[in-house]
GROMACS .gro file of N, CA and C in nm:
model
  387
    1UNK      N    1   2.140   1.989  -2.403
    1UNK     CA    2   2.233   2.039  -2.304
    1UNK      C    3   2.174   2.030  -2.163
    2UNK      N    4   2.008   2.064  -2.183
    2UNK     CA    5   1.997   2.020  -2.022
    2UNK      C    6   1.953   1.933  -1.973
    3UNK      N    7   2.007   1.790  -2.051
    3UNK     CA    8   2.016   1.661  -2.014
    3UNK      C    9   2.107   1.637  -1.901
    4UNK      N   10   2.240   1.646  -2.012
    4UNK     CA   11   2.332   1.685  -1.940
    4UNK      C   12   2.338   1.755  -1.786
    5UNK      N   13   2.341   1.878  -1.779
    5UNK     CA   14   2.338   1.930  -1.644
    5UNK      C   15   2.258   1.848  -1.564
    6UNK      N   16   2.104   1.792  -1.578
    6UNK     CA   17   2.028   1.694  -1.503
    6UNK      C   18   2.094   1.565  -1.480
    7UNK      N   19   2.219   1.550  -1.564
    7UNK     CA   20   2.269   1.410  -1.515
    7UNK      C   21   2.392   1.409  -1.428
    8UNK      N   22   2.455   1.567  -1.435
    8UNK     CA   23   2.576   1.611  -1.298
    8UNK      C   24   2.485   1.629  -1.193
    9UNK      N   25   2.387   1.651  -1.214
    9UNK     CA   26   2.294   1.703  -1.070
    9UNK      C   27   2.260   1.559  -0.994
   10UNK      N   28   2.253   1.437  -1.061
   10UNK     CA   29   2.211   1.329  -1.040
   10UNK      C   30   2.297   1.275  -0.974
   11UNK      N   31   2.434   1.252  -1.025
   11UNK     CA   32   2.549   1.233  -1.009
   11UNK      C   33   2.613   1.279  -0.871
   12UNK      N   34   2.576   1.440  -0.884
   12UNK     CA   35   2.622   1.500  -0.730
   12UNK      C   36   2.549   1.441  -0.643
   13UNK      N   37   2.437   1.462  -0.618
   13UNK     CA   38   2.286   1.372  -0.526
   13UNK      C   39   2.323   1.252  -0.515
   14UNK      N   40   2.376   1.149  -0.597
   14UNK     CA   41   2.390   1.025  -0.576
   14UNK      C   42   2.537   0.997  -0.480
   15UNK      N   43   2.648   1.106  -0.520
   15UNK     CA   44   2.759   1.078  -0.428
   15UNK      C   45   2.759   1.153  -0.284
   16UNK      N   46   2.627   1.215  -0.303
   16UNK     CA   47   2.597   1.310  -0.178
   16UNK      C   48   2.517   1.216  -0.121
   17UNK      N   49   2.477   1.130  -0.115
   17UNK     CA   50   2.376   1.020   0.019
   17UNK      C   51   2.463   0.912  -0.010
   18UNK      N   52   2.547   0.878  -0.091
   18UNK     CA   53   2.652   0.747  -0.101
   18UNK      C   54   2.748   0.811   0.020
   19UNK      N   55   2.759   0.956   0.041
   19UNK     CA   56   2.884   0.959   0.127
   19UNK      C   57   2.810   0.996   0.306
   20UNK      N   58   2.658   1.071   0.245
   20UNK     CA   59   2.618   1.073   0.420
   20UNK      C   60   2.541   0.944   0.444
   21UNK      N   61   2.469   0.841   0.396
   21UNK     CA   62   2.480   0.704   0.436
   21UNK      C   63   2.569   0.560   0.442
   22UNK      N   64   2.644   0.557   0.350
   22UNK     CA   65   2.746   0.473   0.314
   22UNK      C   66   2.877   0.503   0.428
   23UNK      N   67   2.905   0.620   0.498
   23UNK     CA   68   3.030   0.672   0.543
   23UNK      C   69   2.996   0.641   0.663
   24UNK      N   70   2.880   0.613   0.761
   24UNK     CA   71   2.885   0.636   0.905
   24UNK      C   72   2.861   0.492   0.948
   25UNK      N   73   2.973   0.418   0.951
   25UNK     CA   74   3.012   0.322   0.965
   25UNK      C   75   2.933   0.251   1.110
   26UNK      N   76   2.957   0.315   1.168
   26UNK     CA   77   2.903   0.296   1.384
   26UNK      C   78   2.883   0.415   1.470
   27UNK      N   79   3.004   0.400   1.550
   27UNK     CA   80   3.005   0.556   1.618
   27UNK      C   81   2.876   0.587   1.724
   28UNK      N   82   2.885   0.640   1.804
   28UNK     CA   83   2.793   0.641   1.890
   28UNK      C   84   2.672   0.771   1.863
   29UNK      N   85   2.733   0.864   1.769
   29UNK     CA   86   2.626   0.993   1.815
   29UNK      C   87   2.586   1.016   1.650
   30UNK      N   88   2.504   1.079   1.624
   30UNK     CA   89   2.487   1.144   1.531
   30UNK      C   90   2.571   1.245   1.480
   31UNK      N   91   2.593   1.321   1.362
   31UNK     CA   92   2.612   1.410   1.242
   31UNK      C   93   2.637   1.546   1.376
   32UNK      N   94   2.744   1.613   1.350
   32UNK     CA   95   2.723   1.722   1.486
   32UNK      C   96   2.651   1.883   1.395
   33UNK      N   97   2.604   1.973   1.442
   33UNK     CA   98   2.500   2.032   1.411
   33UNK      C   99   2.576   2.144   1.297
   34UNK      N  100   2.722   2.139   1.301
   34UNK     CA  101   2.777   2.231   1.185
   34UNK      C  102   2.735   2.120   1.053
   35UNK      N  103   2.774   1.984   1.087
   35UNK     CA  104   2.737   1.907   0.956
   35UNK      C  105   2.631   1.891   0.875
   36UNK      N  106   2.532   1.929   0.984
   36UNK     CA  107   2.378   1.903   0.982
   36UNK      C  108   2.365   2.043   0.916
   37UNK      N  109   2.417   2.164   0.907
   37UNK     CA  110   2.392   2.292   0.867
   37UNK      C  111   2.411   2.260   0.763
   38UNK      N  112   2.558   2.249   0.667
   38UNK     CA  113   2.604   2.190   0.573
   38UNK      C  114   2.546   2.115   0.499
   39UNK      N  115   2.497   2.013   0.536
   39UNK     CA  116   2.435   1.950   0.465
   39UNK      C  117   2.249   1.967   0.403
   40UNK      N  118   2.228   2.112   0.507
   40UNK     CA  119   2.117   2.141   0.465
   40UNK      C  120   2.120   2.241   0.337
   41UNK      N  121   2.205   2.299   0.380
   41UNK     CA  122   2.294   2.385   0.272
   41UNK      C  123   2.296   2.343   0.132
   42UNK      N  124   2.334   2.244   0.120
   42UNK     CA  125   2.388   2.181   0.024
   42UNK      C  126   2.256   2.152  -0.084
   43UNK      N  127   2.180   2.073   0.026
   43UNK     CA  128   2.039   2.023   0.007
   43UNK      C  129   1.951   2.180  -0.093
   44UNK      N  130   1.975   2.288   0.009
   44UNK     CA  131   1.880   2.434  -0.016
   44UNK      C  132   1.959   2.449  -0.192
   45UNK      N  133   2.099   2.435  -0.192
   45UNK     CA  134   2.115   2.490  -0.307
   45UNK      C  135   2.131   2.374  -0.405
   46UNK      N  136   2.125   2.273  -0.388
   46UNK     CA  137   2.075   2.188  -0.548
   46UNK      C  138   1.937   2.225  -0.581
   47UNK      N  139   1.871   2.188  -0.496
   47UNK     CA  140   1.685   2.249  -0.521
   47UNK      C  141   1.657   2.397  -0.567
   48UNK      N  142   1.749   2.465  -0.544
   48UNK     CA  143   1.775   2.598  -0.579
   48UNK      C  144   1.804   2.583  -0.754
   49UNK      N  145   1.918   2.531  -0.766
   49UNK     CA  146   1.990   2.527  -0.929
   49UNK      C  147   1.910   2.416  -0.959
   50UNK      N  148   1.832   2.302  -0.880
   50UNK     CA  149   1.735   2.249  -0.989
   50UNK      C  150   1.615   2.349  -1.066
   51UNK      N  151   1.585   2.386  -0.993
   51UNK     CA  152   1.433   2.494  -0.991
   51UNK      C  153   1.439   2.553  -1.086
   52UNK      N  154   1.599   2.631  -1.094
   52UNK     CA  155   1.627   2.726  -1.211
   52UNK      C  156   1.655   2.688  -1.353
   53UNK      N  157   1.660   2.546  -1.347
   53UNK     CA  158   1.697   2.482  -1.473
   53UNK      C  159   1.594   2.416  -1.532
   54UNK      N  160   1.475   2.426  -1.425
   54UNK     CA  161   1.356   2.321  -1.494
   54UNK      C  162   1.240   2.477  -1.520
   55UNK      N  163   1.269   2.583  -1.419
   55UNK     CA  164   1.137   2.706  -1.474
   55UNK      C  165   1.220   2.827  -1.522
   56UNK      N  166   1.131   2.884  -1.614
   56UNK     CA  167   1.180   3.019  -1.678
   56UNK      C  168   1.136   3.140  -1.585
   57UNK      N  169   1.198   3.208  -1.627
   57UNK     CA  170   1.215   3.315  -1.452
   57UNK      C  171   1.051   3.373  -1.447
   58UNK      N  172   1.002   3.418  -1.534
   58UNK     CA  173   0.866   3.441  -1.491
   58UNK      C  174   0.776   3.350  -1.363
   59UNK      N  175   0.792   3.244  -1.428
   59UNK     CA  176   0.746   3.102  -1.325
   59UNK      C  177   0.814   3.126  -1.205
   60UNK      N  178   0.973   3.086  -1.168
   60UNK     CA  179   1.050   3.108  -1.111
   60UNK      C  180   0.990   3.252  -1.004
   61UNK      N  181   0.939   3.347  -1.042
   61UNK     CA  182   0.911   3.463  -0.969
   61UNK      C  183   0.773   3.421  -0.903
   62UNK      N  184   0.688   3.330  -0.970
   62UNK     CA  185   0.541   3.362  -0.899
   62UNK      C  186   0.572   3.250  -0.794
   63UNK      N  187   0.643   3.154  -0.813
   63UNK     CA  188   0.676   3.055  -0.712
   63UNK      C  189   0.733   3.118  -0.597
   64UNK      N  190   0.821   3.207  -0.618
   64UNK     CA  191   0.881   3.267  -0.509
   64UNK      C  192   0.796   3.368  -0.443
   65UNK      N  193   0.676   3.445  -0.494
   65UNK     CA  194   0.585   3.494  -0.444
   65UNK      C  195   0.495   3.397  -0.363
   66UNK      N  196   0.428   3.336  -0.404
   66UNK     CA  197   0.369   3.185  -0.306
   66UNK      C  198   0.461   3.143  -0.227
   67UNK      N  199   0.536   3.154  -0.262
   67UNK     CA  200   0.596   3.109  -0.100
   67UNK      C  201   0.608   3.189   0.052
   68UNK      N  202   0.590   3.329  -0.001
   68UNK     CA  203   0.573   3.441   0.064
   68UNK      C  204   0.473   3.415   0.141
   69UNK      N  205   0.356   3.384   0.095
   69UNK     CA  206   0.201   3.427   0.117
   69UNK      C  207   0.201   3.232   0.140
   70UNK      N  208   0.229   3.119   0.127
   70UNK     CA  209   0.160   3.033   0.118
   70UNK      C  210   0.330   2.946   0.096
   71UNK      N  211   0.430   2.943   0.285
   71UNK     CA  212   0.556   2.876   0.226
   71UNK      C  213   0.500   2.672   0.190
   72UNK      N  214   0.334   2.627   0.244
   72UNK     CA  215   0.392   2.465   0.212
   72UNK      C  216   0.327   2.462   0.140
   73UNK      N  217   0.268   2.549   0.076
   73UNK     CA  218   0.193   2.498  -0.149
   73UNK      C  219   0.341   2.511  -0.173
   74UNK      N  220   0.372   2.614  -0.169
   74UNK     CA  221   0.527   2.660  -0.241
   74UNK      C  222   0.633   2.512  -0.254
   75UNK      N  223   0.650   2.451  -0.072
   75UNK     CA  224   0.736   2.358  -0.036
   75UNK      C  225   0.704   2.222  -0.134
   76UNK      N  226   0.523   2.249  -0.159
   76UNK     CA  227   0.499   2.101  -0.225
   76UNK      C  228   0.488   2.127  -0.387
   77UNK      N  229   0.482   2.189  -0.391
   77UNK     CA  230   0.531   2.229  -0.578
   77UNK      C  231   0.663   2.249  -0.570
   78UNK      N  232   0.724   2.267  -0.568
   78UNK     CA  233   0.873   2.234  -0.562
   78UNK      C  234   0.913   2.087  -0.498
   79UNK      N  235   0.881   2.031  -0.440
   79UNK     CA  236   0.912   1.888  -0.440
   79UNK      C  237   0.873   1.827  -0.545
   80UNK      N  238   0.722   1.892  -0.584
   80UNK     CA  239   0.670   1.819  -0.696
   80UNK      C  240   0.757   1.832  -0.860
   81UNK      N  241   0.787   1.981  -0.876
   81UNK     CA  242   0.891   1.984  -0.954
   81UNK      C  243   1.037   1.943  -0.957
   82UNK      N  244   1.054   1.908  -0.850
   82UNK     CA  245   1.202   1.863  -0.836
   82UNK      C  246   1.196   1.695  -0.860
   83UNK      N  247   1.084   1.642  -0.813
   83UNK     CA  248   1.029   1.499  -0.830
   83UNK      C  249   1.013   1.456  -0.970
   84UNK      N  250   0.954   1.548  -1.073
   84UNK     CA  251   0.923   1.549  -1.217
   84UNK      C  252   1.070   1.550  -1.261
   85UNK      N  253   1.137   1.673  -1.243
   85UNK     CA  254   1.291   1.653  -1.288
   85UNK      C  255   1.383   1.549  -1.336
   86UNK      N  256   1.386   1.471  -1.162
   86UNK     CA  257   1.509   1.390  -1.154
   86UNK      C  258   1.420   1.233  -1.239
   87UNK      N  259   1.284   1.262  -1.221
   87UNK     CA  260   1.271   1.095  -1.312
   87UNK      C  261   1.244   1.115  -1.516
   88UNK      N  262   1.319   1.274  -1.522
   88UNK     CA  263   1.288   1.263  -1.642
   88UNK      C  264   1.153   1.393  -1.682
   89UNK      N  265   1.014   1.383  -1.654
   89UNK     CA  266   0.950   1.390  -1.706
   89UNK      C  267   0.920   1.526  -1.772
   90UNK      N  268   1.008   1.602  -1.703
   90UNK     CA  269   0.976   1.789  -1.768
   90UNK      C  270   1.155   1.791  -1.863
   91UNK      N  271   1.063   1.804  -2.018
   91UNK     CA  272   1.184   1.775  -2.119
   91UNK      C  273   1.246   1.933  -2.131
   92UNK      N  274   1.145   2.064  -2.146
   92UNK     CA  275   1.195   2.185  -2.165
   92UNK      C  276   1.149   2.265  -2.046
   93UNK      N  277   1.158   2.372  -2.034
   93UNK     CA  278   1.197   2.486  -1.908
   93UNK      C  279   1.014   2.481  -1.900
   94UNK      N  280   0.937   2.508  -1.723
   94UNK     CA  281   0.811   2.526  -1.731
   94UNK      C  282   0.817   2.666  -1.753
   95UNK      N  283   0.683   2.671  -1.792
   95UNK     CA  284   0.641   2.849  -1.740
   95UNK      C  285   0.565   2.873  -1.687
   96UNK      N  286   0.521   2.980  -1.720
   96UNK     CA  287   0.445   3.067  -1.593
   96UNK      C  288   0.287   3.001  -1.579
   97UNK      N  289   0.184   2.957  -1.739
   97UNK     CA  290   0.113   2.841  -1.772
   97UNK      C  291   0.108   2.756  -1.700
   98UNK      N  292   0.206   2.680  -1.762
   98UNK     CA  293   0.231   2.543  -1.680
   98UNK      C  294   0.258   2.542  -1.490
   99UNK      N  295   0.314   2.619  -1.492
   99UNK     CA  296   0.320   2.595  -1.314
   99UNK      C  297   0.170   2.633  -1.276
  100UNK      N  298   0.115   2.721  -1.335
  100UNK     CA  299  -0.026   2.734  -1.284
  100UNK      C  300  -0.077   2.615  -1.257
  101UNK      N  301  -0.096   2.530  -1.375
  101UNK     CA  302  -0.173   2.437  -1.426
  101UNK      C  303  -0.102   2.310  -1.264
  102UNK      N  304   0.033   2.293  -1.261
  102UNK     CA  305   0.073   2.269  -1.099
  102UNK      C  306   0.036   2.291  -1.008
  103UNK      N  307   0.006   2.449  -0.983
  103UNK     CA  308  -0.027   2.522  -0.819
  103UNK      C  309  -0.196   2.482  -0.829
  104UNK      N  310  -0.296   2.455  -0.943
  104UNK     CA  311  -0.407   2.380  -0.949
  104UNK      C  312  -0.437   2.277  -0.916
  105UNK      N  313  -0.375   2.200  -0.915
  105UNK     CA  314  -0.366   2.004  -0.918
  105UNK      C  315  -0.289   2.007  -0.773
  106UNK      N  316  -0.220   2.127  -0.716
  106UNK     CA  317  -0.217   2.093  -0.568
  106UNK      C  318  -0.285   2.165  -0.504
  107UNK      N  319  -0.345   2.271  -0.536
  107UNK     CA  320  -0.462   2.280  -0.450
  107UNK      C  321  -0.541   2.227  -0.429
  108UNK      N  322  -0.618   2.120  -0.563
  108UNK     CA  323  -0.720   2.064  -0.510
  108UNK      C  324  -0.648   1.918  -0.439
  109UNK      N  325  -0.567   1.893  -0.421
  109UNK     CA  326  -0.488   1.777  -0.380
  109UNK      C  327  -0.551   1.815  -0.194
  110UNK      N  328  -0.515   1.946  -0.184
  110UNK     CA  329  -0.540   2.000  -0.044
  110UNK      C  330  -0.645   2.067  -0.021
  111UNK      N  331  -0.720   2.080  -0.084
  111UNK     CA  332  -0.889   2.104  -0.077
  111UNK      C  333  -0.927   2.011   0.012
  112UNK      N  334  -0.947   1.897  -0.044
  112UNK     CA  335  -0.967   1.779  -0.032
  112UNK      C  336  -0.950   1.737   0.100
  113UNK      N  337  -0.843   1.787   0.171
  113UNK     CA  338  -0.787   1.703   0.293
  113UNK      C  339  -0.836   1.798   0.399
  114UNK      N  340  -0.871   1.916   0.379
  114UNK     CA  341  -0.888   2.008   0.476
  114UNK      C  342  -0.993   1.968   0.524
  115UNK      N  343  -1.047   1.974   0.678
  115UNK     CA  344  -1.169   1.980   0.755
  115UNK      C  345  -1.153   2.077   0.841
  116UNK      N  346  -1.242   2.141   0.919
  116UNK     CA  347  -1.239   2.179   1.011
  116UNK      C  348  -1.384   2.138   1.128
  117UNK      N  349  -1.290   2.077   1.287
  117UNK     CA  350  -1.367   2.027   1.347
  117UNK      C  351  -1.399   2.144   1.497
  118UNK      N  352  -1.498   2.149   1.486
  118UNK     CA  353  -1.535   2.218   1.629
  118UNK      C  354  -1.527   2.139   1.754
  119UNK      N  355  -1.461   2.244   1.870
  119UNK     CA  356  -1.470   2.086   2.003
  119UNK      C  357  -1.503   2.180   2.099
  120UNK      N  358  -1.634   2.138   2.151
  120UNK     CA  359  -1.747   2.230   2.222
  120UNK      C  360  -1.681   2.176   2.367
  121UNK      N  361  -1.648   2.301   2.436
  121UNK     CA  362  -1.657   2.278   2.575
  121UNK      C  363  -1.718   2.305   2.653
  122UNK      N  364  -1.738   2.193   2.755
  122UNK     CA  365  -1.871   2.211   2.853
  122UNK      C  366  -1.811   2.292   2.922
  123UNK      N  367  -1.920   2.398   3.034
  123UNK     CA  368  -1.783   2.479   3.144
  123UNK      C  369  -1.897   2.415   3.286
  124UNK      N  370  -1.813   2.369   3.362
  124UNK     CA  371  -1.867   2.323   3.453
  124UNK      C  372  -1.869   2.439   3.596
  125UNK      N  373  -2.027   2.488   3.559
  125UNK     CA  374  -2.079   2.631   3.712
  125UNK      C  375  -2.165   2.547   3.751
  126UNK      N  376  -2.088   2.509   3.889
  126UNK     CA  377  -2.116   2.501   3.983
  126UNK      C  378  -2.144   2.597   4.072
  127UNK      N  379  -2.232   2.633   4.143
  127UNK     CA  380  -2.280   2.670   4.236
  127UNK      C  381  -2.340   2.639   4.340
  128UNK      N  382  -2.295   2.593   4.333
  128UNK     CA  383  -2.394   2.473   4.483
  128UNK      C  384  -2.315   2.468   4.551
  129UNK      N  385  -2.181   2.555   4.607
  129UNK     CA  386  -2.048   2.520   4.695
  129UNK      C  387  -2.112   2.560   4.844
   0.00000   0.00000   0.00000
């Protein structure tokens, strides 16, 4: 059954960028900013009813806690789960386990990238005026 629902979700997504790329023929300006709301809208709540269909609410809750405390781990585990979704690869609901075993493999994803650089400034005392 939740093949199915993953393949209306596909379906909607696919007639949803068939109609905001395929439709804007010329025209001089861009999307005006109610459309642009709308369409973010739209965007917030498929990722929303994806989320809920791929984690069991336990999961579902600690994700929504990280996002509190930490919204772009949160932003990139959820792309990352929404990414796993639509090509298939998560067959039954995650849990609370498994997303761990996620919020791990992106932390060290971002371990990794972090530096921090010091930038020493000279202060130029003069006194000699």
């Amino acid at each position: 059954m939740e093949d199915d629902e993953l393949e209306s979700i596909r379906a909607r997504r696919m007639a949803e960028m068939q109609a905001q790329y395929g439709g804007g023929g010329g025209g001089g300006g861009g999307p005006s900013q109610e459309e642009q709301m709308e369409k973010a809208r739209q965007m917030a709540d498929m990722k929303h009813s994806i989320l809920s269909q791929v984690l069991d609410q336990p999961a579902r809750a600690r994700l929504n806690t990280i996002a509190v405390a930490k919204p772009e781990k949160a932003k990139m585990v959820e792309n990352m789960l929404i990414q796993m979704a639509k090509s298939g690869q998560i067959q039954n609901k995650i849990g609370e386990d498994q997303l761990k075993g996620l919020l791990e493999r992106v932390s060290e994803q971002t371990q990794k990238k972090t530096t921090v650089k010091f930038k020493r400034r000279v202060l130029d005392d003069s006194d000699e005026d």
